[in-house]
Every structure is written in structure tokens, then in C-alpha cells.
CSV table of N, CA and C in Angstrom, one decimal:
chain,number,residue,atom,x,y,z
A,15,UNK,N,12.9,15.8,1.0
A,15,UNK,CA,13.8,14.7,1.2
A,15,UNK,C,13.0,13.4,1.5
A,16,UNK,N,13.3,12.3,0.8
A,16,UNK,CA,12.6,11.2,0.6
A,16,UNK,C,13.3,10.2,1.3
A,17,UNK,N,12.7,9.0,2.4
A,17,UNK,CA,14.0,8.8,3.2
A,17,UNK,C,13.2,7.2,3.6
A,18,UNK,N,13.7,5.8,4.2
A,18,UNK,CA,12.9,4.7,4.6
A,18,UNK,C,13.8,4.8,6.0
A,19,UNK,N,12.8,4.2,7.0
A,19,UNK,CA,13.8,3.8,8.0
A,19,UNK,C,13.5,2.7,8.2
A,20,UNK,N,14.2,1.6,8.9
A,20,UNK,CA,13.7,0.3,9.6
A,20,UNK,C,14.5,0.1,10.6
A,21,UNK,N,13.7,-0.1,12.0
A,21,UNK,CA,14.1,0.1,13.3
A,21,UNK,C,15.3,1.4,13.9
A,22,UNK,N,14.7,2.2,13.6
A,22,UNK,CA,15.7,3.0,13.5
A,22,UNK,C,17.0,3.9,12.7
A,23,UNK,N,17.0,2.9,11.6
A,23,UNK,CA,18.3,3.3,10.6
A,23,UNK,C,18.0,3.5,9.3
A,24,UNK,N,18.6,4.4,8.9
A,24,UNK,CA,18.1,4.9,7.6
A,24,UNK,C,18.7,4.2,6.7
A,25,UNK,N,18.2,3.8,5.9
A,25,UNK,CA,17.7,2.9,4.9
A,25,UNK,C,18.3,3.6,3.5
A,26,UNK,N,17.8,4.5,3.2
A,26,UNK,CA,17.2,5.8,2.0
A,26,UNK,C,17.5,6.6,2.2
A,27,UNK,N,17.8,7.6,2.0
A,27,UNK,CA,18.2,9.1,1.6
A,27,UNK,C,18.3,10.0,0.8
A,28,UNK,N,17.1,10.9,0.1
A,28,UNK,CA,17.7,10.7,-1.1
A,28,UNK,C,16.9,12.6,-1.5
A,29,UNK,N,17.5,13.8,-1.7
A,29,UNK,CA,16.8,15.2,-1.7
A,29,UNK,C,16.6,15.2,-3.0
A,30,UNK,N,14.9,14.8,-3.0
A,30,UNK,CA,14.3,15.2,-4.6
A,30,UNK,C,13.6,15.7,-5.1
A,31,UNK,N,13.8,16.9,-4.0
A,31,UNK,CA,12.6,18.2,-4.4
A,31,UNK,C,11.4,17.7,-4.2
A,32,UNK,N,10.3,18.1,-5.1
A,32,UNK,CA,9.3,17.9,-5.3
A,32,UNK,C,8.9,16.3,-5.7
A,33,UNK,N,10.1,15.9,-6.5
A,33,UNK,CA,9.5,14.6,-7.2
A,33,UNK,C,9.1,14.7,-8.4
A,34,UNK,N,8.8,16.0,-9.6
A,34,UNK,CA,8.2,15.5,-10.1
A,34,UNK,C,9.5,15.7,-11.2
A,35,UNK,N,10.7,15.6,-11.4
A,35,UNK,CA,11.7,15.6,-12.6
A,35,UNK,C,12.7,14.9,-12.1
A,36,UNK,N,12.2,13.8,-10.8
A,36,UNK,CA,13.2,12.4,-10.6
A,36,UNK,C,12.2,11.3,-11.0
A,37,UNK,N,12.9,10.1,-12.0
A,37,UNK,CA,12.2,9.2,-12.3
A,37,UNK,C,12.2,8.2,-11.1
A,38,UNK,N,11.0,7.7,-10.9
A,38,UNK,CA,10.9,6.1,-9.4
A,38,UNK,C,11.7,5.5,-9.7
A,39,UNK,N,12.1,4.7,-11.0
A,39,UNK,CA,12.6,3.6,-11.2
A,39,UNK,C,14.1,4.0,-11.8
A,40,UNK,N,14.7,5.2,-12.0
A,40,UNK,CA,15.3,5.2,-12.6
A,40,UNK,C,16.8,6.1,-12.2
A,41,UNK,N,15.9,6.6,-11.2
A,41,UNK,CA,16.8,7.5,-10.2
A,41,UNK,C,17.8,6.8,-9.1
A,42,UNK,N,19.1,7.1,-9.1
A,42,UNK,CA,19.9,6.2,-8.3
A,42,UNK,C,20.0,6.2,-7.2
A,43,UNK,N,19.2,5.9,-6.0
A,43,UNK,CA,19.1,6.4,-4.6
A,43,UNK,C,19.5,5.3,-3.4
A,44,UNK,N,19.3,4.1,-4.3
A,44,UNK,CA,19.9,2.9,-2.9
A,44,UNK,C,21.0,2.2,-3.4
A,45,UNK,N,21.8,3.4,-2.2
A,45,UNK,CA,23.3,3.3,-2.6
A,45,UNK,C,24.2,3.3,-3.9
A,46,UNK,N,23.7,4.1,-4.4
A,46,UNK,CA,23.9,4.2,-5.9
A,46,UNK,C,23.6,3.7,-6.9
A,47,UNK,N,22.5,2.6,-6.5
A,47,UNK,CA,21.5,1.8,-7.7
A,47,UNK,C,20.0,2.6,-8.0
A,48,UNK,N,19.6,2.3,-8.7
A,48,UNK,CA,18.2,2.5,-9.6
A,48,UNK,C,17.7,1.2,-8.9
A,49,UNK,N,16.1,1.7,-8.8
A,49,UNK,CA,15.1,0.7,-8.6
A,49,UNK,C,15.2,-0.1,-9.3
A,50,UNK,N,15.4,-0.1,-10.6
A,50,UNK,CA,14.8,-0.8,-11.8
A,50,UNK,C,16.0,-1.7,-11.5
A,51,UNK,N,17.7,-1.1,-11.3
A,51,UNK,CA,18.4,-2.4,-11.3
A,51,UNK,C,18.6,-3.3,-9.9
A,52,UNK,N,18.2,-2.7,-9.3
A,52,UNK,CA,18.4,-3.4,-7.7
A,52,UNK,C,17.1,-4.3,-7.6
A,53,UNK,N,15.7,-3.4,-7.9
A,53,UNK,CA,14.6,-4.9,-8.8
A,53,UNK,C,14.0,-5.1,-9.2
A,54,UNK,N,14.8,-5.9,-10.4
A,54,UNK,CA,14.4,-5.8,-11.8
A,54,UNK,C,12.9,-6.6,-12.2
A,55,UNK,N,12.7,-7.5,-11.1
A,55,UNK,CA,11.5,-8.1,-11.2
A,55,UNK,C,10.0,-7.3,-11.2
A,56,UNK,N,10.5,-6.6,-10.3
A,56,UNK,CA,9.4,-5.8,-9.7
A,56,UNK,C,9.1,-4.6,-10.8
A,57,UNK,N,10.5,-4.0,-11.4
A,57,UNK,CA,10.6,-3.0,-12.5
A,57,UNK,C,9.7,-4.0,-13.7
A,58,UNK,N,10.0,-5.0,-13.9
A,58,UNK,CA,9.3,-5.6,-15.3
A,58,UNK,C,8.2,-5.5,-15.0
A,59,UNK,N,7.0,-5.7,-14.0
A,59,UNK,CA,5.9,-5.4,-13.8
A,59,UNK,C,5.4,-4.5,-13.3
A,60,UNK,N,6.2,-3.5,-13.1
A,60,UNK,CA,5.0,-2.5,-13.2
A,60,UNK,C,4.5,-1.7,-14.2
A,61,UNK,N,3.4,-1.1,-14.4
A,61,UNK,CA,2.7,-0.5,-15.4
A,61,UNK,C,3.4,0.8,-15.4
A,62,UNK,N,4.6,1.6,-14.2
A,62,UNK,CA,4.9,3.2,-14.6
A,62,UNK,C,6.4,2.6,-14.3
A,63,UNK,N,7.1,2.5,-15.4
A,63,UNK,CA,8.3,2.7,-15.7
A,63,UNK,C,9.1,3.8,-15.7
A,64,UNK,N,8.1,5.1,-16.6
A,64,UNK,CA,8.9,6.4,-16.5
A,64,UNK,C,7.8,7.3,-16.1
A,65,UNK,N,7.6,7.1,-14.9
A,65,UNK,CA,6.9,7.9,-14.1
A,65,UNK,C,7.6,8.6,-12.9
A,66,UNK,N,7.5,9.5,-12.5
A,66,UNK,CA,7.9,10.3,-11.6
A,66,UNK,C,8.1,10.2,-10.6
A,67,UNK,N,8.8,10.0,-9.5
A,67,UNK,CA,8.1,10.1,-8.0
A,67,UNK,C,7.1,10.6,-7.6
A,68,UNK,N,6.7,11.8,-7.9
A,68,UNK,CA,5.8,12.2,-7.6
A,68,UNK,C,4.4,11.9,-7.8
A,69,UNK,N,4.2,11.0,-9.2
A,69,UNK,CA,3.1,10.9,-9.7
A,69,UNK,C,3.2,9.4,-9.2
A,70,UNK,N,3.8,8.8,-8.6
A,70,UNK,CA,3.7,7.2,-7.3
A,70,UNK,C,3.8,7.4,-6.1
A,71,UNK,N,4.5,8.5,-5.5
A,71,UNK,CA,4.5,8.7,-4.2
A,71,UNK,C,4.2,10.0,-3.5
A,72,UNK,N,3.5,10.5,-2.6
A,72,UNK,CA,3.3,12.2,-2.4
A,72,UNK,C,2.7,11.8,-1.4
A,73,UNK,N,2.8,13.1,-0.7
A,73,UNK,CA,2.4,13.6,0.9
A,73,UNK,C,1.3,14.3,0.6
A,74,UNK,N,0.2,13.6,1.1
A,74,UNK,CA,-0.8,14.0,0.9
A,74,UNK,C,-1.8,13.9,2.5
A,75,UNK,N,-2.9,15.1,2.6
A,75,UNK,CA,-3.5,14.7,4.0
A,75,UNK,C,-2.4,13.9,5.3
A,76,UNK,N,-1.3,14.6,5.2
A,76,UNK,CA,-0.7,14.5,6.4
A,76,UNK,C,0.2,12.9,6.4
A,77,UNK,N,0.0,12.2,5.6
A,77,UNK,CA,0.5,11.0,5.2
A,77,UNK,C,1.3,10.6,3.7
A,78,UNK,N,2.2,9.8,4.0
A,78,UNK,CA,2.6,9.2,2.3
A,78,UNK,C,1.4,8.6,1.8
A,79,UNK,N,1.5,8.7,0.5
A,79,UNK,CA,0.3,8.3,0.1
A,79,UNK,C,0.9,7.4,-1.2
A,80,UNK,N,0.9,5.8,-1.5
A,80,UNK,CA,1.7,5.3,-2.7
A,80,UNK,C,0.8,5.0,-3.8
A,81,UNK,N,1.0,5.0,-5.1
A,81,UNK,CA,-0.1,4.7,-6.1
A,81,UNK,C,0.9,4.0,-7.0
A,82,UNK,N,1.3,2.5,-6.6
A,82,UNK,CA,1.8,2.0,-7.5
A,82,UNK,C,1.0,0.5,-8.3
A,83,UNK,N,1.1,1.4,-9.6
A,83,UNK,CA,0.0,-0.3,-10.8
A,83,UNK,C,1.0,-1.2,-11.0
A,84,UNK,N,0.9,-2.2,-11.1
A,84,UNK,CA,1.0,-3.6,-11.4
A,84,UNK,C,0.6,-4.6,-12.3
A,85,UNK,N,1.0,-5.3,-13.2
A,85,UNK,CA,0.6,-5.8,-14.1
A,85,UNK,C,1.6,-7.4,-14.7
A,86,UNK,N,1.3,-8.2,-15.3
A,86,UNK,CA,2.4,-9.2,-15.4
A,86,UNK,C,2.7,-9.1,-16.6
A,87,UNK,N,4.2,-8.7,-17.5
A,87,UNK,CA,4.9,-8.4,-18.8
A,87,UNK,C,5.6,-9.6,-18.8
């Protein structure tokens, strides 16, 4: 379960296994939007469009660990 909080309230919520057969940007998780459409700015620049959760975000050494590339399209 993949989840954000801020100050207390959850934000996100979203059971995706492992991550690695939900797309980041494509998967509907905040509030029934996609990254890509809630922001779209941010989706035009990045370099992993159809990348996985897993392959941007993972628990690694006891911590989230993020690997998101960037680029200007």
C-alpha cells in the first residue's frame, strides 16, 4: 500500500502490490485521477511516462527511495 500524508491526513491511498504492473503516471489514485491528468505539466517532462511504480519509487534500506528523470519536451 502506497499512501502520502500531510499533517496527519491521508492524502493517497492506493494497494499496488509490488508496483511493478501499475503505471506512475497512468494509474488513477488521486481521487480517481492519473498523475498525468491532475499534472499534466509535470507528466510532459518527465523522461518515464510508462514506467512503473516500482521502477520510480521502492522501499529500499528501510526508506522510500524516488528516482524520478526530468527533462524539458
Amino acid at each position: 500500500e502506497l499512501g502520502v500524508s500531510l499533517g496527519g491526513l491521508n492524502l493517497i491511498k492506493k494497494n499496488i502490490g509490488n508496483g511493478k504492473k501499475k503505471l506512475l503516471w497512468k494509474e488513477a489514485w488521486l481521487n480517481g485521477q492519473s498523475c498525468e491528468s491532475k499534472y499534466p505539466r509535470l507528466f510532459l517532462n518527465s523522461n518515464q511516462k510508462d514506467c512503473s511504480i516500482h521502477e520510480v519509487i521502492r522501499w529500499e534500506g528501510g526508506s522510500w527511495q524516488c528516482n524520478f528523470s526530468w527533462g524539458r519536451h
